[in-house]
Short mmCIF file of C-alpha atoms and ligand atoms in Angstrom, two decimals:
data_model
loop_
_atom_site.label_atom_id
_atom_site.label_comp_id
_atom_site.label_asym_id
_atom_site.label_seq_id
_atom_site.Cartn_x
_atom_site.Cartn_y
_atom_site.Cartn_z
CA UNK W 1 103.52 107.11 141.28
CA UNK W 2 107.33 107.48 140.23
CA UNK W 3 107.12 104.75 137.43
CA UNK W 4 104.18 105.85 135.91
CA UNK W 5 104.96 107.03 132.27
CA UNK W 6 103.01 109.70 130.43
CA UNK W 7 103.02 109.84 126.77
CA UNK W 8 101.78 112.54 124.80
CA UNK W 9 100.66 110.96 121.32
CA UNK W 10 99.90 112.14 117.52
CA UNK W 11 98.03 110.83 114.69
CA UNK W 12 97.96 112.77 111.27
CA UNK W 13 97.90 110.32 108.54
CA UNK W 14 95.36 111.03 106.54
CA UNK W 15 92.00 113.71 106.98
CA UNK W 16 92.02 113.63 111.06
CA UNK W 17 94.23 115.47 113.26
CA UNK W 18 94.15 113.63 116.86
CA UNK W 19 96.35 114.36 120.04
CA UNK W 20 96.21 112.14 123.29
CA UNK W 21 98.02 111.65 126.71
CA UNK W 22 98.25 108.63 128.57
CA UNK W 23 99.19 107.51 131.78
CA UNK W 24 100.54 104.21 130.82
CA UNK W 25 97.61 102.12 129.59
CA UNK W 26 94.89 104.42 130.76
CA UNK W 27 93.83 106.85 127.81
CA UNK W 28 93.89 110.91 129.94
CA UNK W 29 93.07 112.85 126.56
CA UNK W 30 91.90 112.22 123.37
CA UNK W 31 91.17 115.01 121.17
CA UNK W 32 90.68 114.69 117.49
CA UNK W 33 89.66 117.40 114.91
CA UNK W 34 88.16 116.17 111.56
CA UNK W 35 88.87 118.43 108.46
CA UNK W 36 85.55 119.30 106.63
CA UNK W 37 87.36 120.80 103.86
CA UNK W 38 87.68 117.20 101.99
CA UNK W 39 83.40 117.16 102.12
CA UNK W 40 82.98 119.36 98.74
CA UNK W 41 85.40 116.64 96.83
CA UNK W 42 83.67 113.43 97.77
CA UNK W 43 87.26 112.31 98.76
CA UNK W 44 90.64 113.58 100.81
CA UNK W 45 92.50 115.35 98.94
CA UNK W 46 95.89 115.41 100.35
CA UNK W 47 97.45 119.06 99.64
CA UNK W 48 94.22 120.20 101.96
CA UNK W 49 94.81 117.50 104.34
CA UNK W 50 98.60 118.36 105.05
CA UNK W 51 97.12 122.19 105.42
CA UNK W 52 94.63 121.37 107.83
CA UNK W 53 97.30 119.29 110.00
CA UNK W 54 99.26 122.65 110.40
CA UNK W 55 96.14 124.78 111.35
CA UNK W 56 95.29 121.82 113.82
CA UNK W 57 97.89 120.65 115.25
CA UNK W 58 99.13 123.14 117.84
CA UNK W 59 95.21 123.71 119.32
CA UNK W 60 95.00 120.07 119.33
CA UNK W 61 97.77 118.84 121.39
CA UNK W 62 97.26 121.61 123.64
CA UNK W 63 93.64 120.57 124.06
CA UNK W 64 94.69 117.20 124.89
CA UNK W 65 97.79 118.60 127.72
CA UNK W 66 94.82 120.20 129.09
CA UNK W 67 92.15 118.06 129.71
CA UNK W 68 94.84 115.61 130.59
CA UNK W 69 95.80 118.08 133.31
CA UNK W 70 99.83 117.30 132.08
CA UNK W 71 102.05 119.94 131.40
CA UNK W 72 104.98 119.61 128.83
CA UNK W 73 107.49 119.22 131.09
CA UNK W 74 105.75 115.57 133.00
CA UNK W 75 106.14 113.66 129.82
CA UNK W 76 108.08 110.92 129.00
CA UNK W 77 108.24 110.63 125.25
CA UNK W 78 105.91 111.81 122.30
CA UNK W 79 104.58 108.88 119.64
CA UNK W 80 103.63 109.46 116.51
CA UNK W 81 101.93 107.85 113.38
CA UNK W 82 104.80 107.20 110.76
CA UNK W 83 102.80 105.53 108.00
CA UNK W 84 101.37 104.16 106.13
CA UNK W 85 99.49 107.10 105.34
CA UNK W 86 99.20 110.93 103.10
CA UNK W 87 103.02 111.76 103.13
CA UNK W 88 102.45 115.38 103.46
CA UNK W 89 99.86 114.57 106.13
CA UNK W 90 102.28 112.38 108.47
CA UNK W 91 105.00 115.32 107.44
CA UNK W 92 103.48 117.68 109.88
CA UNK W 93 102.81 114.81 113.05
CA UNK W 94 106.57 113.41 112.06
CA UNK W 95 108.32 117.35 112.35
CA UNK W 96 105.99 118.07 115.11
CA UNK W 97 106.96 115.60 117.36
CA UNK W 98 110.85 115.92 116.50
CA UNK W 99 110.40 119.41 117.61
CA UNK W 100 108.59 117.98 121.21
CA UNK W 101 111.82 115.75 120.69
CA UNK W 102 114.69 118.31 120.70
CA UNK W 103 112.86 121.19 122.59
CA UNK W 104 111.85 118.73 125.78
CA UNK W 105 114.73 116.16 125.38
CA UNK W 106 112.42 113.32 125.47
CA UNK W 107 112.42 110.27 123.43
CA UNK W 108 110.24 110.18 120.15
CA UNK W 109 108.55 106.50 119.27
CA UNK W 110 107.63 105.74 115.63
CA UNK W 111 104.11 103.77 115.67
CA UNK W 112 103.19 101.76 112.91
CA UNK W 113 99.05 103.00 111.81
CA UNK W 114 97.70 99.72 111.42
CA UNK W 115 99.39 98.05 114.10
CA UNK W 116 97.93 100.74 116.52
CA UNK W 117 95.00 100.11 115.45
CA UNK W 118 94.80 96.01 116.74
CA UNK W 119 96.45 97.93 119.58
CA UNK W 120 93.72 100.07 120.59
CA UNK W 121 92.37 96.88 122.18
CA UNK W 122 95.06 96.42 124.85
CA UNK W 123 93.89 100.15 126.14
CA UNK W 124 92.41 100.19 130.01
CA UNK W 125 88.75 100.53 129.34
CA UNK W 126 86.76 100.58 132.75
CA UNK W 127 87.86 96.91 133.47
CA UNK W 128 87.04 95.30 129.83
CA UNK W 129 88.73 92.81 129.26
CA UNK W 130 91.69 93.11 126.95
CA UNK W 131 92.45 89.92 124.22
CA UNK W 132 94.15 87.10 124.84
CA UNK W 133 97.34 86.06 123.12
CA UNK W 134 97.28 85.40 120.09
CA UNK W 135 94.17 86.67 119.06
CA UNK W 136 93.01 87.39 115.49
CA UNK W 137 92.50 90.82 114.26
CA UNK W 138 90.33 92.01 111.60
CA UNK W 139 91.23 95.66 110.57
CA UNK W 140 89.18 97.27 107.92
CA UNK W 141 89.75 100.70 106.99
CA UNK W 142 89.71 102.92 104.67
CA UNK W 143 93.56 101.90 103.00
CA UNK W 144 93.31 98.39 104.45
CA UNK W 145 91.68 94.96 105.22
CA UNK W 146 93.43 92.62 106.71
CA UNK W 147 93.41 89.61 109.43
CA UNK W 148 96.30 90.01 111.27
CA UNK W 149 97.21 87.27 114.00
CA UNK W 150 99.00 89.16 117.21
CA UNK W 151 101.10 86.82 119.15
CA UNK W 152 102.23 89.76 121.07
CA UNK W 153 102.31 93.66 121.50
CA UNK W 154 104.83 93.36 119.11
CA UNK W 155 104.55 90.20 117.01
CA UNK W 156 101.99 90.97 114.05
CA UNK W 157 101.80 88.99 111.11
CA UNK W 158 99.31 88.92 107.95
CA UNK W 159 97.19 85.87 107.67
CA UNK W 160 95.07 87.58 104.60
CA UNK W 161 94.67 91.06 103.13
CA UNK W 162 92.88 92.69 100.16
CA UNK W 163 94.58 92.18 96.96
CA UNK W 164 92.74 95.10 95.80
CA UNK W 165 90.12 97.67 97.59
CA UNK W 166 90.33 97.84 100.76
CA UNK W 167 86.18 97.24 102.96
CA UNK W 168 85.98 101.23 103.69
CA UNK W 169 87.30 102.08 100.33
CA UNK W 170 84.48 100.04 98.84
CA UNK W 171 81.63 101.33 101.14
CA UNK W 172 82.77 105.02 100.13
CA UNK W 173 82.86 104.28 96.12
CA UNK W 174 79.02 102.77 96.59
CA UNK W 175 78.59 105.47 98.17
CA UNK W 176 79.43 108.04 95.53
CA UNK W 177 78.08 106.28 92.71
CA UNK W 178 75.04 106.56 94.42
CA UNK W 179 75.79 110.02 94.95
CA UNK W 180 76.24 109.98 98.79
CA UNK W 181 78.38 112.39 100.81
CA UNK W 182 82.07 111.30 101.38
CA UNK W 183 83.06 109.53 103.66
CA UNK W 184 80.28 106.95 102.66
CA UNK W 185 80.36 103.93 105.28
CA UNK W 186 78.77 105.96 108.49
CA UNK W 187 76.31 107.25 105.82
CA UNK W 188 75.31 103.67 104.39
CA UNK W 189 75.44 102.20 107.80
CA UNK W 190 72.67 104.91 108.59
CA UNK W 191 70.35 104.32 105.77
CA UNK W 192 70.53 100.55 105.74
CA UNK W 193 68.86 100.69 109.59
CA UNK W 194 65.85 101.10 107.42
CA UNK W 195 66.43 99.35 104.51
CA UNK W 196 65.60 95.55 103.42
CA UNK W 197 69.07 93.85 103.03
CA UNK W 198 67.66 91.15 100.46
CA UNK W 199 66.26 93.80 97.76
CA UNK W 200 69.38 93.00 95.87
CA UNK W 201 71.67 90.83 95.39
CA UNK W 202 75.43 91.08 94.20
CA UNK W 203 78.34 88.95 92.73
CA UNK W 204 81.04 87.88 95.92
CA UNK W 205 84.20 87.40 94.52
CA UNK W 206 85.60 84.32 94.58
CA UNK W 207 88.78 84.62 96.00
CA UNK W 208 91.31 81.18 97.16
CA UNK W 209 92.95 81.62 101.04
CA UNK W 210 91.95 83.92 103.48
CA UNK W 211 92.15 87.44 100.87
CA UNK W 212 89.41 89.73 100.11
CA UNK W 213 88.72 91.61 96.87
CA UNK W 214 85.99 94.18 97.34
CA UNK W 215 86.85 95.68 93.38
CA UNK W 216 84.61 93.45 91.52
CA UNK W 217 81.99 94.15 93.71
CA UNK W 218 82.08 98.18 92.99
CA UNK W 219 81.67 96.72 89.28
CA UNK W 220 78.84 94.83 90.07
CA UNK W 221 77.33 97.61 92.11
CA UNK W 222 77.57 100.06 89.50
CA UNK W 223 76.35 97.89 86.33
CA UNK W 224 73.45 96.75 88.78
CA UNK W 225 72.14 100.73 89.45
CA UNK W 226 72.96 101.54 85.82
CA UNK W 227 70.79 98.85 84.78
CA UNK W 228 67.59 99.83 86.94
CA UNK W 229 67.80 103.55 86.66
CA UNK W 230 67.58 102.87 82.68
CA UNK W 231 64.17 101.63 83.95
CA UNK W 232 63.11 103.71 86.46
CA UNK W 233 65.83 106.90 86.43
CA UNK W 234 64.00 107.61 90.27
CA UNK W 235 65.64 103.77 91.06
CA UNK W 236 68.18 105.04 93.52
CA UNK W 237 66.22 107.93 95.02
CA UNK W 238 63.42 105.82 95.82
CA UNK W 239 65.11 102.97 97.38
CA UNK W 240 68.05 104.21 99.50
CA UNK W 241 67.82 102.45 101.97
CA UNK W 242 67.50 99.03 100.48
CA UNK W 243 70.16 99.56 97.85
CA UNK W 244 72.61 100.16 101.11
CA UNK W 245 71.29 97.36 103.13
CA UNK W 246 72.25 94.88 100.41
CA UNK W 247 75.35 96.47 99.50
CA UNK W 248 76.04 96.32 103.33
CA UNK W 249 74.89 93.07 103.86
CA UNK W 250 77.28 91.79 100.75
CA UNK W 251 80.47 93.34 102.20
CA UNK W 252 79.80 91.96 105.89
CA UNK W 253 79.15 88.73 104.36
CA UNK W 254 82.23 88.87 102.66
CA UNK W 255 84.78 89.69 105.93
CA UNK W 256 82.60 87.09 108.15
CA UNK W 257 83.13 84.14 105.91
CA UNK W 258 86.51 84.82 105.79
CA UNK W 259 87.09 85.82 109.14
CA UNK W 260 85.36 82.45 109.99
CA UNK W 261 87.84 80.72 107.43
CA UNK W 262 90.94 82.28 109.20
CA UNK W 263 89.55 81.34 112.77
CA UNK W 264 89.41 77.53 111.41
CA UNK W 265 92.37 77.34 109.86
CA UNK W 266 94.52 79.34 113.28
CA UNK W 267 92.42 77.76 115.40
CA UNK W 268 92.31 80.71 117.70
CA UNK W 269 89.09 81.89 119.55
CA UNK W 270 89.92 85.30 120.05
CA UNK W 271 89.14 87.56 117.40
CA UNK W 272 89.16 91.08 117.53
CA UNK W 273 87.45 94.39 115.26
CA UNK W 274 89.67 97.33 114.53
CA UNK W 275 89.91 100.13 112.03
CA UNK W 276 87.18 102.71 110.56
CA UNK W 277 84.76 100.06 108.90
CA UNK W 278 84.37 98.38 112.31
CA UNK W 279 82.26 101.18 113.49
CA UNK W 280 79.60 99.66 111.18
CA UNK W 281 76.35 98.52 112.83
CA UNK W 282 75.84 95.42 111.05
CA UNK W 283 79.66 93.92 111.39
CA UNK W 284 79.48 94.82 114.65
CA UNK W 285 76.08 92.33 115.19
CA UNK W 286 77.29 89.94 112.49
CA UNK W 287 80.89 89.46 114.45
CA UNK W 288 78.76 88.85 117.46
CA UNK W 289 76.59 86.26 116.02
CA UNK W 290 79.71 84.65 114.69
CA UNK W 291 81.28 84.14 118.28
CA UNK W 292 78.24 83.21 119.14
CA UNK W 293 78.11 79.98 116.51
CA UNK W 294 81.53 79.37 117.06
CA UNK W 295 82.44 79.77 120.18
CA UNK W 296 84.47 82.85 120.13
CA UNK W 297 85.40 85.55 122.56
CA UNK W 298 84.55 88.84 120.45
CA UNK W 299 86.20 92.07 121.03
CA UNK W 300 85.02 94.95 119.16
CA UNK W 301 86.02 98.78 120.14
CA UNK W 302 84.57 101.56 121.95
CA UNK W 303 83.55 103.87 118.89
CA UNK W 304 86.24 106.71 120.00
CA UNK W 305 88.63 103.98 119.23
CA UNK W 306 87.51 102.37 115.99
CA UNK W 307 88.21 105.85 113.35
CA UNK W 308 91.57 107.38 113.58
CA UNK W 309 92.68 108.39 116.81
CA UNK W 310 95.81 109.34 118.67
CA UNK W 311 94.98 107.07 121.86
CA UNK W 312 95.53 103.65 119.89
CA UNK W 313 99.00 105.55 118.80
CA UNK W 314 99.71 106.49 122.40
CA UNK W 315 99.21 102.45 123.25
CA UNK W 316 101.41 101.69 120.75
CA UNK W 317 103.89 103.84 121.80
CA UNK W 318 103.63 102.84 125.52
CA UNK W 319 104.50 99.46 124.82
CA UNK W 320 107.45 100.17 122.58
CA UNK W 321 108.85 102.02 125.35
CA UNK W 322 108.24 99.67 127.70
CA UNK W 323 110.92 98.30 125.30
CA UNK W 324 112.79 101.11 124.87
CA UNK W 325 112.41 101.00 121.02
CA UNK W 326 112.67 104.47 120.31
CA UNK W 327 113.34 106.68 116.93
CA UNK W 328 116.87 107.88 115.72
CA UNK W 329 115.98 111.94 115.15
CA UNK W 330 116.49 111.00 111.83
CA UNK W 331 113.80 109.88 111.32
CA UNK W 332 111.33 110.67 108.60
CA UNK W 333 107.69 109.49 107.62
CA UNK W 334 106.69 106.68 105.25
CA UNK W 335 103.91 106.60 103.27
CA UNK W 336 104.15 102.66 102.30
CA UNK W 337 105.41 100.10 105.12
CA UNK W 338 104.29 97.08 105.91
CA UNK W 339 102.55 95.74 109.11
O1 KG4 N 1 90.45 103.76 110.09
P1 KG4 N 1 89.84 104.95 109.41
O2 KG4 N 1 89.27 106.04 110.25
O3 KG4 N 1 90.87 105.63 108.46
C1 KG4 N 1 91.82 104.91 107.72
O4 KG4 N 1 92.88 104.57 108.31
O5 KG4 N 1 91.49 104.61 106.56
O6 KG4 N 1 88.72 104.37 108.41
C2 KG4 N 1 87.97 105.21 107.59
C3 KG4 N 1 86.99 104.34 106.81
C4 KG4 N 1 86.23 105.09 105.73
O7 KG4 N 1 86.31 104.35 104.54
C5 KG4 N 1 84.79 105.13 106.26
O8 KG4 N 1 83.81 105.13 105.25
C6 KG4 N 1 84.75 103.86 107.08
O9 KG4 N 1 86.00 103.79 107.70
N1 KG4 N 1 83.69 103.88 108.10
C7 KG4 N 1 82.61 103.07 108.08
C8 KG4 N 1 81.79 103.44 109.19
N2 KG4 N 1 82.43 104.46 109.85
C9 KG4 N 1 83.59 104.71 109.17
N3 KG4 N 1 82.26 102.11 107.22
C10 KG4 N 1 81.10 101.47 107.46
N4 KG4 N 1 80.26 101.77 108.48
C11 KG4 N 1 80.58 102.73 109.38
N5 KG4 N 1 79.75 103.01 110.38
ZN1 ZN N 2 93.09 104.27 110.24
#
């Protein structure tokens, strides 16, 4: 069709380079590759990760012309991540997509991370239905928790955030201390399938409003293990499985309740998963049981959408240029910015 617009998008904000094309809100591509290379460190490190975006990028986005059957020359504009993020790591999508920029003389559109993750929700997915406006958002991540209230594709604003850790960050530091590979919330989520979720029992912060803290938990975590492998020094070893259950079960309770507490006080009924951490089995039952008791309408991601991925950025983008909101060539990236 004439007016159908094709974006070709890029995410590279922190360890996962990710290229997609879409045909307005229909996702054609979406090829991401993850960088190993972080594995050995138990962490990203961010020299490596910038270094891996430049091996990566150029297969990537070619992948994703390719299976998206586009060639260069059929697209309308290219959208990239911005921030927050690594700042050498959103370096190489930023000068990448200037380049697309100048060499195809097509517009470039700056996409806010976070916001394209809530976004990722508005994508055409086999006749799901999208949100309703507003609907609350509840993005956990590995740099972020928040509940976000969306009046529009373009109206965000924060309701409640961490005023420390962010949920992913605090699933990957129990995971280290009990000496699990990085990154630690797909591995905890794994293990806690078998595990008894009431073999221990942790301090929840106490926290006024709708904010998290997930810092005092790690504490309590730690002291917790410390104290029972003085006992037994096979504590952790032996009970794996429990020791993430509860730890899971603590941190789910913990976005839930206030989740629950944000619905209340917005009174809105549409509330909505994004970001890494909402991957994770037991949120993903827990939300459910929530709209369930209180009468919401639940919308949690495919899994392709819930890590980093360029599709949600290609969303983004397709409604800012619905809007024709698009970047001066000036441009550069931004490792802070808010939602
Ligand atoms: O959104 P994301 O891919 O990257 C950031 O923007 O941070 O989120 C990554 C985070 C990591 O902390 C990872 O441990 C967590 O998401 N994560 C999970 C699961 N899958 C990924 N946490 C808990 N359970 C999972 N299944
Ligand atoms: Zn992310």
């Amino acid at each position: 069709m004439e007016n159908d617009t094709y974006i070709l998008a890029i995410e590279s904000s922190c360890d996962d380079t990710s290229a997609a094309v879409l045909k307005n809100r229909s996702v054609l591509s979406n090829v991401t590759a993850n960088q190993s290379v972080h594995e050995a460190y138990g962490g990203v490190v961010p020299e490596l990760a910038s270094r891996a975006h430049q091996k990566n990028i150029v297969p990537v986005v070619d992948q994703a012309l390719k299976i998206a059957n586009i060639v260069p020359n059929q697209l309308d504009a290219v959208a990239f991540t911005s921030g927050p993020g690594l700042l050498g790591s959103l370096l190489v999508g930023v000068s990448f997509s200037k380049s697309l920029h100048t060499a195809l003389n097509i517009p470039m559109i700056e996409v806010h991370h976070m916001q394209a993750h809530i976004l990722a929700h508005l994508i055409e997915n086999d006749g799901e239905k999208s949100p309703d406006f507003p609907f609350l958002c509840l993005t956990v991540s590995g740099g972020h928790t928040q509940i976000v209230k969306v009046s529009d594709p373009y109206t965000f604003e924060v309701v409640g955030e961490t005023i420390d850790d962010a949920a992913g960050e605090a699933f990957d530091k129990v995971a280290k201390i009990m000496g699990l590979p990085y990154p630690g919330g797909p591995v905890i989520d794994k293990l806690a399938k078998e595990g008894n979720p009431e073999f221990l029992t942790f301090n929840k912060p106490k926290i006024e409003g709708l904010d998290f803290s997930f810092s005092g938990l790690k504490t309590s975590f730690l002291y917790t293990l410390q104290k029972e492998v003085k006992a037994d020094p096979d504590f952790v070893e032996k009970n794996k499985a429990d020791i993430c259950a509860s730890i899971q079960k603590t941190i789910v309770d913990i976005l839930i309740q206030k989740l629950t507490k944000a619905a209340k006080a917005h009174n809105i009924a549409e509330i909505a998963l994004a970001g890494g951490v909402s991957a994770n089995s037991e949120l993903r039952a827990r939300l459910l049981e929530a709209a369930d008791k209180n009468q919401w309408k639940a919308y949690i991601p495919p899994f392709e959408y819930t890590t980093d991925n360029a599709a949600m950025i290609g969303i983004t983008g397709y409604f800012k240029f619905l809007r024709e909101d698009f970047a001066p060539s000036t441009l550069t990236a931004k490792a802070r910015v808010s939602i």
